[in-house]
mmCIF file of C-alpha atoms in Angstrom:
data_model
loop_
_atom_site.group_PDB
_atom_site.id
_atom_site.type_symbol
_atom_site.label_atom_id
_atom_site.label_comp_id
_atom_site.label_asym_id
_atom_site.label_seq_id
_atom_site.Cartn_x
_atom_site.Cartn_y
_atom_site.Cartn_z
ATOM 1 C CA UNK A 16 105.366 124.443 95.370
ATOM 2 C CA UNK A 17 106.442 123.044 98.705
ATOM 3 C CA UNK A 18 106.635 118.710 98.219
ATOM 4 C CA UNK A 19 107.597 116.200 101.427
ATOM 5 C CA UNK A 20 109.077 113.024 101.495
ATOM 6 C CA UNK A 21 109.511 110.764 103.971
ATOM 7 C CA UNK A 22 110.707 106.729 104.067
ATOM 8 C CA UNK A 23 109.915 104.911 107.399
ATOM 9 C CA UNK A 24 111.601 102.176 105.988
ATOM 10 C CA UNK A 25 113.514 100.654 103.219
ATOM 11 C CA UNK A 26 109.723 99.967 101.343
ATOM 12 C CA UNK A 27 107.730 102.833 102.685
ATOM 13 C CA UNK A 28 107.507 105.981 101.468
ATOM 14 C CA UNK A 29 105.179 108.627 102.240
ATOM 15 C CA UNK A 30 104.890 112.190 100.157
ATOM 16 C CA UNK A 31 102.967 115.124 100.829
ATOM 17 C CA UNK A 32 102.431 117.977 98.076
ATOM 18 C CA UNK A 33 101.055 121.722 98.179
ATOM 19 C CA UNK A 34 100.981 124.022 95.499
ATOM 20 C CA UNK A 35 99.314 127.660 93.761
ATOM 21 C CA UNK A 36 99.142 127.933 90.349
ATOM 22 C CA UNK A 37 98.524 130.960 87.640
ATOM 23 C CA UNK A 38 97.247 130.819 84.163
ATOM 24 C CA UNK A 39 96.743 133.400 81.854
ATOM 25 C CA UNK A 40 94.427 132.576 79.437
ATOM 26 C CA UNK A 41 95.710 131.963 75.504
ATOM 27 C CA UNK A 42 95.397 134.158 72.862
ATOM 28 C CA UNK A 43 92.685 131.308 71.249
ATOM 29 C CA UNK A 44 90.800 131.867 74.632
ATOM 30 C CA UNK A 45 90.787 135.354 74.426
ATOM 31 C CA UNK A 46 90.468 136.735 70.865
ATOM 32 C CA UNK A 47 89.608 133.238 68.782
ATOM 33 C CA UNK A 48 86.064 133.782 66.799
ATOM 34 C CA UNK A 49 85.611 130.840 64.284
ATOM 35 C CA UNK A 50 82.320 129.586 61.995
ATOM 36 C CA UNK A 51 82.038 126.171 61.393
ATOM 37 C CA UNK A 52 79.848 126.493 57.833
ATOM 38 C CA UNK A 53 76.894 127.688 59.840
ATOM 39 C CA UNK A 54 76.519 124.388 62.738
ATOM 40 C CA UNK A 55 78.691 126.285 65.500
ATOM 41 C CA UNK A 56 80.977 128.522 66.754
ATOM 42 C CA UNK A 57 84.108 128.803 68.705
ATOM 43 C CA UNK A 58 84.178 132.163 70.334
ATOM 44 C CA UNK A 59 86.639 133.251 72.611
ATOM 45 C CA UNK A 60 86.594 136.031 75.357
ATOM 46 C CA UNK A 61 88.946 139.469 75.582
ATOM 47 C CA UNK A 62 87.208 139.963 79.206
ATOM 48 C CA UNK A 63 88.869 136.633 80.909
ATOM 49 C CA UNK A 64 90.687 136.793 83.800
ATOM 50 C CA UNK A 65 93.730 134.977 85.408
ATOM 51 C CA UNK A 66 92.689 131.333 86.667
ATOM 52 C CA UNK A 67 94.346 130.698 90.350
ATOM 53 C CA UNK A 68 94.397 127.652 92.292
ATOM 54 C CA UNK A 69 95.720 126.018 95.226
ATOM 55 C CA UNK A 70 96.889 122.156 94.798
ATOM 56 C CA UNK A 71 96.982 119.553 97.799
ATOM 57 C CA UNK A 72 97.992 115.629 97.804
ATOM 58 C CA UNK A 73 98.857 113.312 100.364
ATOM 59 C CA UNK A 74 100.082 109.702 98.983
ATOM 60 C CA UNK A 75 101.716 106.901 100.140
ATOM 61 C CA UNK A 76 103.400 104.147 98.315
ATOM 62 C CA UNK A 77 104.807 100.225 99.538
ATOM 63 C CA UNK A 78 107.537 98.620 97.277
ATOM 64 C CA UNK A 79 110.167 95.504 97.079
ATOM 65 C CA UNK A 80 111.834 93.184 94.588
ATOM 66 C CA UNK A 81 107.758 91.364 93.215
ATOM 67 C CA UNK A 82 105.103 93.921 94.439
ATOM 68 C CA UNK A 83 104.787 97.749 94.386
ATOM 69 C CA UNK A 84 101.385 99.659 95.439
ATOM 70 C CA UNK A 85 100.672 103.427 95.868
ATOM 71 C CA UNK A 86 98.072 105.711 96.737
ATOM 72 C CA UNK A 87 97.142 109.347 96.182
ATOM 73 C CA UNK A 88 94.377 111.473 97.544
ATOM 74 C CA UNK A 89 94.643 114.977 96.037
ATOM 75 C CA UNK A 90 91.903 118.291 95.679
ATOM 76 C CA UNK A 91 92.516 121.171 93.408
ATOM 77 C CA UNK A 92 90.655 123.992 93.880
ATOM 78 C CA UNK A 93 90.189 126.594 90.982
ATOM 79 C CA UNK A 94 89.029 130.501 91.046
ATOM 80 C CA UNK A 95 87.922 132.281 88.407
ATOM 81 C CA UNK A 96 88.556 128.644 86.214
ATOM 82 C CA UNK A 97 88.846 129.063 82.488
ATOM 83 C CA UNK A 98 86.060 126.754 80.680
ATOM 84 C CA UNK A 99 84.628 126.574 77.785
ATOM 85 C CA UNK A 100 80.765 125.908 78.029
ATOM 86 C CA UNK A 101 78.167 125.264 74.914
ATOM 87 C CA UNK A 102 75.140 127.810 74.484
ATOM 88 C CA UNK A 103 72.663 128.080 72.220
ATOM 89 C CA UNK A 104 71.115 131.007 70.717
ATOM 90 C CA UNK A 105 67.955 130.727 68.038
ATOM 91 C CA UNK A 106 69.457 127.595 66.987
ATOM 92 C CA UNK A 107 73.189 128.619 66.385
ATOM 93 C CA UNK A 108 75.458 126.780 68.840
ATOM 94 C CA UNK A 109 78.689 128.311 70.474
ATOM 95 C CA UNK A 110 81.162 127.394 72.151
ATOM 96 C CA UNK A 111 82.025 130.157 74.585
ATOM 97 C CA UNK A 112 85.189 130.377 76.917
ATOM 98 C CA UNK A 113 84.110 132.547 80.637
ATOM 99 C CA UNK A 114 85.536 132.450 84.189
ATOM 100 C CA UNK A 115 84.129 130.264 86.577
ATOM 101 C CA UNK A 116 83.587 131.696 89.790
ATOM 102 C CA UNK A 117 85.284 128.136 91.024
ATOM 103 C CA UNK A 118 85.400 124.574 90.247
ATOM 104 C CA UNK A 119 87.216 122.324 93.188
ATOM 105 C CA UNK A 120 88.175 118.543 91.359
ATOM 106 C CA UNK A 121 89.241 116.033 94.438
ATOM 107 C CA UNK A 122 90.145 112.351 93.749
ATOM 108 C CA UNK A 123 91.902 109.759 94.500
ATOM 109 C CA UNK A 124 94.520 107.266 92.557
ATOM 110 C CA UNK A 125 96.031 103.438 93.232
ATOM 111 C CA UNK A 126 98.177 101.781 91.241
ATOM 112 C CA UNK A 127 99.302 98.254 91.858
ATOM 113 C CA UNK A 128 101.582 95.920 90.075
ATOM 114 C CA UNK A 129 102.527 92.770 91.583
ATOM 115 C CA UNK A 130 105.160 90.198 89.437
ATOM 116 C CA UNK A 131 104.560 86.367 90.656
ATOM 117 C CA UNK A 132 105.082 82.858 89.701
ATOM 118 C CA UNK A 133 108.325 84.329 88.023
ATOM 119 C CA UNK A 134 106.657 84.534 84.646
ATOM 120 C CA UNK A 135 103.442 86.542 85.696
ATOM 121 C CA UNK A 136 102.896 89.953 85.917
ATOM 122 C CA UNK A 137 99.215 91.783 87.008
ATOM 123 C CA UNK A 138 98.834 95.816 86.748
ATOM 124 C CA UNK A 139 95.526 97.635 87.922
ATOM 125 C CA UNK A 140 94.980 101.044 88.052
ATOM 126 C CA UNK A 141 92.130 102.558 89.734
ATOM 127 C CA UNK A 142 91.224 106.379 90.024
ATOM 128 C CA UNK A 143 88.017 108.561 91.206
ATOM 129 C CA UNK A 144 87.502 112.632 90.890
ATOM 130 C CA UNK A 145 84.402 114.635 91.626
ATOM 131 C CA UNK A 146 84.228 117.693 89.930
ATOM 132 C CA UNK A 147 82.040 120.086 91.132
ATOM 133 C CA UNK A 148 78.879 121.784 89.768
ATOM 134 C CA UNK A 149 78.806 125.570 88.237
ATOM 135 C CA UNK A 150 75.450 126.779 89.499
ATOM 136 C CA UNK A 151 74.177 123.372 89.393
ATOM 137 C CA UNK A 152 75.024 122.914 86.139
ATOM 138 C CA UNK A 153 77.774 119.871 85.292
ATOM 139 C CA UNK A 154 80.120 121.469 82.419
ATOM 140 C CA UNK A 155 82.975 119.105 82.905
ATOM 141 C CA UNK A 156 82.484 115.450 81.110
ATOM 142 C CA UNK A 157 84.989 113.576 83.377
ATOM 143 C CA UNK A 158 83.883 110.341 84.168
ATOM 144 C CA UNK A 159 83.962 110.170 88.190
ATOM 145 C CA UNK A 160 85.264 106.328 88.078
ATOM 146 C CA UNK A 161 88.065 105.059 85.705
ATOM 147 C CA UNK A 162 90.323 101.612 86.204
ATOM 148 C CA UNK A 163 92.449 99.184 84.318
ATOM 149 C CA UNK A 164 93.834 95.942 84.646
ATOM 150 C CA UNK A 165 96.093 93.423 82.760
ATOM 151 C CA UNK A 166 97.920 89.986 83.122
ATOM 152 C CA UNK A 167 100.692 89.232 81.265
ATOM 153 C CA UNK A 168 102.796 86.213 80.520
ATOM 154 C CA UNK A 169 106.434 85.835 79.338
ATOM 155 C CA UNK A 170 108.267 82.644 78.534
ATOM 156 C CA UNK A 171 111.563 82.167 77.131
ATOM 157 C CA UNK A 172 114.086 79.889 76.245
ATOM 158 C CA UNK A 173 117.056 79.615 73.660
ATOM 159 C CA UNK A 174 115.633 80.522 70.294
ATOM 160 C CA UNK A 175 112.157 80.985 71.617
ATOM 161 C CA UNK A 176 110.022 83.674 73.284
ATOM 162 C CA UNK A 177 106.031 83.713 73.902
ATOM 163 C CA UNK A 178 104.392 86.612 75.684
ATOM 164 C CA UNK A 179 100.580 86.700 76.010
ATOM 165 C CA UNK A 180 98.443 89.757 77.380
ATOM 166 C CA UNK A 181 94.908 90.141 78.603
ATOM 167 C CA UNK A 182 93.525 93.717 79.576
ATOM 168 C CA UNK A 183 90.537 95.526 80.467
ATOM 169 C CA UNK A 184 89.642 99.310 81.275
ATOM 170 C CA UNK A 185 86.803 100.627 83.236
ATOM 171 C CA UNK A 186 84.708 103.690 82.210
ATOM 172 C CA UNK A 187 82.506 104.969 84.742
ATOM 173 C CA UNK A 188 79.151 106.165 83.951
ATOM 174 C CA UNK A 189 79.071 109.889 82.514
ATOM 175 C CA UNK A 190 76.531 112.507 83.924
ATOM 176 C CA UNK A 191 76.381 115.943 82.278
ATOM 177 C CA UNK A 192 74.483 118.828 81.090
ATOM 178 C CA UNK A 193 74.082 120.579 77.605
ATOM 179 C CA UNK A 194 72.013 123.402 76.353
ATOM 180 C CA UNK A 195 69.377 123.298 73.855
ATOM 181 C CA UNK A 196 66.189 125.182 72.887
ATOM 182 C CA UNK A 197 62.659 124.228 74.698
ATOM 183 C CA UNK A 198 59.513 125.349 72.355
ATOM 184 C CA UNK A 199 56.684 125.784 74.920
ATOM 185 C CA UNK A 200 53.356 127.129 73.410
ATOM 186 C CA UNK A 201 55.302 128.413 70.228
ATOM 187 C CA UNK A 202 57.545 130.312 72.472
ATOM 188 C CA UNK A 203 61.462 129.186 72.838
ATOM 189 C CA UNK A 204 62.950 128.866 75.673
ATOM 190 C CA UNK A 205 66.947 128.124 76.643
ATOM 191 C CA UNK A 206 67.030 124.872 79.143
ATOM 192 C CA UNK A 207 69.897 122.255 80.062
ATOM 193 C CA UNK A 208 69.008 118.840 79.538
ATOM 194 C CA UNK A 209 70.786 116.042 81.537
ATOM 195 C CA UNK A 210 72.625 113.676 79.461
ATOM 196 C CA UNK A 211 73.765 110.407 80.859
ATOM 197 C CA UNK A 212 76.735 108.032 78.787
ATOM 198 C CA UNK A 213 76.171 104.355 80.262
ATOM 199 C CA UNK A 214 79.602 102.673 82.039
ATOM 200 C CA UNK A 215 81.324 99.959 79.967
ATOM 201 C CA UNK A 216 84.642 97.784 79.871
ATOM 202 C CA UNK A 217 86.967 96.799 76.832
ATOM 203 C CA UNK A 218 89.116 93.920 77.093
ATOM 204 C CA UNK A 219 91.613 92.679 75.032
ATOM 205 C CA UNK A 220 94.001 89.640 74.536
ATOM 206 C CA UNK A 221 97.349 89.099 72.452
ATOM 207 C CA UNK A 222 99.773 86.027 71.585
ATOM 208 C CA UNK A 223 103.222 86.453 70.475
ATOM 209 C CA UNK A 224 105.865 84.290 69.661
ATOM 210 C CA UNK A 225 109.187 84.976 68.623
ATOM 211 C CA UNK A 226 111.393 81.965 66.871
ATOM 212 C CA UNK A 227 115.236 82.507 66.616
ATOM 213 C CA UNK A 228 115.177 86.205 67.225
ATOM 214 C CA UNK A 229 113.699 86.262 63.243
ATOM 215 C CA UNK A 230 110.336 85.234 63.069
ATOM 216 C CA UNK A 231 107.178 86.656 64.747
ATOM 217 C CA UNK A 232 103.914 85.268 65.075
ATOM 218 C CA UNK A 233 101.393 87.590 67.081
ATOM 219 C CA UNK A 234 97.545 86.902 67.323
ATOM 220 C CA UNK A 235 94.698 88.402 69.170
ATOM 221 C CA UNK A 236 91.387 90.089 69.438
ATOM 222 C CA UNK A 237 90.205 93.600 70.772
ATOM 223 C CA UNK A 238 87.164 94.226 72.552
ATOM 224 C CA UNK A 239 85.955 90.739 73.138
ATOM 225 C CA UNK A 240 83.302 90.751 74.372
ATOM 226 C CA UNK A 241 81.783 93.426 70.976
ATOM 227 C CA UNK A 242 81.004 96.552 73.290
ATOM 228 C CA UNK A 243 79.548 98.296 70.392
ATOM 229 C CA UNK A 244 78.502 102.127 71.504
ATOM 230 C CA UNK A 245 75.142 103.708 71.297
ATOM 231 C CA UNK A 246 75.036 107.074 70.708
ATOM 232 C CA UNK A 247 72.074 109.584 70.565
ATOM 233 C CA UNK A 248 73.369 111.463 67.531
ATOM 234 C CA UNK A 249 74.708 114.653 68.943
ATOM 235 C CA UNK A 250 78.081 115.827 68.645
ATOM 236 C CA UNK A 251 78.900 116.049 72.519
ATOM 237 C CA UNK A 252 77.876 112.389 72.838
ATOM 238 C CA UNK A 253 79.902 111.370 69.547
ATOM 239 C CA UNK A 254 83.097 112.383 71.737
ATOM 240 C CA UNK A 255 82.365 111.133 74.505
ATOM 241 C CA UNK A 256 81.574 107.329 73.721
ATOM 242 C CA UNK A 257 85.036 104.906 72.814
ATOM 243 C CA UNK A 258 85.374 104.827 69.043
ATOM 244 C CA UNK A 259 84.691 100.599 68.001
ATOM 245 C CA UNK A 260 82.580 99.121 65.871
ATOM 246 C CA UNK A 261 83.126 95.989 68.192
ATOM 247 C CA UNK A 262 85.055 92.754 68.259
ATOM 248 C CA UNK A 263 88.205 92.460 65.790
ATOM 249 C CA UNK A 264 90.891 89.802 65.192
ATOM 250 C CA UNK A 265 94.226 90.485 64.422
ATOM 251 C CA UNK A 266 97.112 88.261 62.964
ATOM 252 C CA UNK A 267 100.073 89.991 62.201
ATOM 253 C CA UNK A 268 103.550 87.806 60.624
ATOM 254 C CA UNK A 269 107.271 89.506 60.951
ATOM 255 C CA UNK A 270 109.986 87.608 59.330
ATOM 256 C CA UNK A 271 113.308 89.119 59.122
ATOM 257 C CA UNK A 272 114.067 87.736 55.420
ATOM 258 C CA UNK A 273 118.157 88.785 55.489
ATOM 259 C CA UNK A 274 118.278 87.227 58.607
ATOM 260 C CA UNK A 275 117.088 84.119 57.864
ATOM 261 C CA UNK A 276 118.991 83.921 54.511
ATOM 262 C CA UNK A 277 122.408 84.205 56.319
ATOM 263 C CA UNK A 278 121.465 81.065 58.758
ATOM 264 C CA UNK A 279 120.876 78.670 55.449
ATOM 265 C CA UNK A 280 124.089 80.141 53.881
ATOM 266 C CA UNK A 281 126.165 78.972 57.423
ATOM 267 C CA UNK A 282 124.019 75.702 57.219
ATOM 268 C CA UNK A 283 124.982 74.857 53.342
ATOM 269 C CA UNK A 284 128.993 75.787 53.898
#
């Protein structure tokens, strides 16, 4: 690994990365061979090879005493990339690890966080990668587009704290393919079948208030806005799609009970 760098200035910095890796696959990629009652099977394979690849980033990042923002474009480049890829053979699914001949991800990352107002503080994150096809078929289930973002608010004074948060995260739109069996005139037939997850955002917000260091009050709701998932009953979309069964409310009550015992004790002497 060779990594560079360099500071123009007391809130510039610039950095510049290259790097090879080596894997070897595991002993569970190699030799594991495991029936789930019948549904599937993990099988691994004693003829992988060695995955290689070379790493590359170039980023830059801009700080001082309220704001800090960075940036990161990267591409990794795999040979002979260990995956593990679903098949299907007269109706008995496998999971199967092989070699790619290569896979090449390249993305890019920001982060930003900016304090203001002195009691406000706003985070995003923001990040894109395209992986690339295996023989036109999409194995990996990455989405390409992925961000967050929050605001929060602190307050405090003697014997009194409040702190509220709202956040939200981004999931890009999902493209993939998957295996299954095509019956054509009574004859079956193997064919990949494109399966598309739809984007969607969660957001959340909190209140919490803290009185005399022994009392805390905290309210709030998840997923406000009741994103409730649709899935189309297989098990690759089950793990692919957040797990909510929409909007909930929370209220949640910590009192420190020794605490506030010894305060009435000092108050009655």
């Amino acid at each position: 690994k060779i990594a560079i760098k360099w500071n123009p200035s007391e809130h510039w910095a610039w950095r510049a990365n290259y790097s090879m890796g080596y894997r070897s696959p595991s002993i569970k990629e190699l030799f594991f061979n495991w029936d789930h009652l019948g549904m599937f099977m993990i099988k691994g394979n004693e003829e992988l090879k060695p995955e290689k690849n070379n790493y590359m980033s170039l980023g830059a990042e801009y700080s001082d005493d309220h704001f800090f923002a960075s940036g990161n474009v990267y591409g990794n480049f795999f040979r002979k990339k260990i995956e593990g890829v679903w098949r299907i053979y007269d109706m008995q699914y496998n999971f199967e690890y092989e070699n790619l001949s290569k896979q090449n991800l390249v993305g890019l990352e920001a982060i930003l966080r900016w304090h203001f107002l002195n009691h406000f503080t706003a985070n995003a994150t923001y990040s894109y990668v395209h992986v690339s096809k295996n023989s036109g078929i999409q194995v990996n289930t990455t989405s390409p587009h992925a961000a967050t973002a929050s605001l929060d608010y602190k307050y405090t004074k003697r014997n009194y704290r409040l702190s509220a948060a709202f956040s939200a995260s981004y999931m890009g739109e999902k493209k993939f393919d998957v295996q299954d069996r095509l019956s054509v005139n009574g004859v079956s037939h193997d064919a990949y079948f494109r399966c598309m997850l739809p984007q969607y955002v969660l957001c959340n917000f909190s209140v919490m208030q803290t009185f005399y260091n022994k009392v805390k009050v905290s309210v709030g709701v998840d997923n406000i806005f009741n994103y409730v998932p649709k899935t189309l009953g297989s098990g690759i979309t089950m793990f692919n799609v957040p797990a909510t069964a929409g909007a909930t409310a929370h209220v949640q009550v910590e009192v420190l009970v020794d605490e506030l015992l010894k305060v009435f004790r000092k108050k009655k002497q």
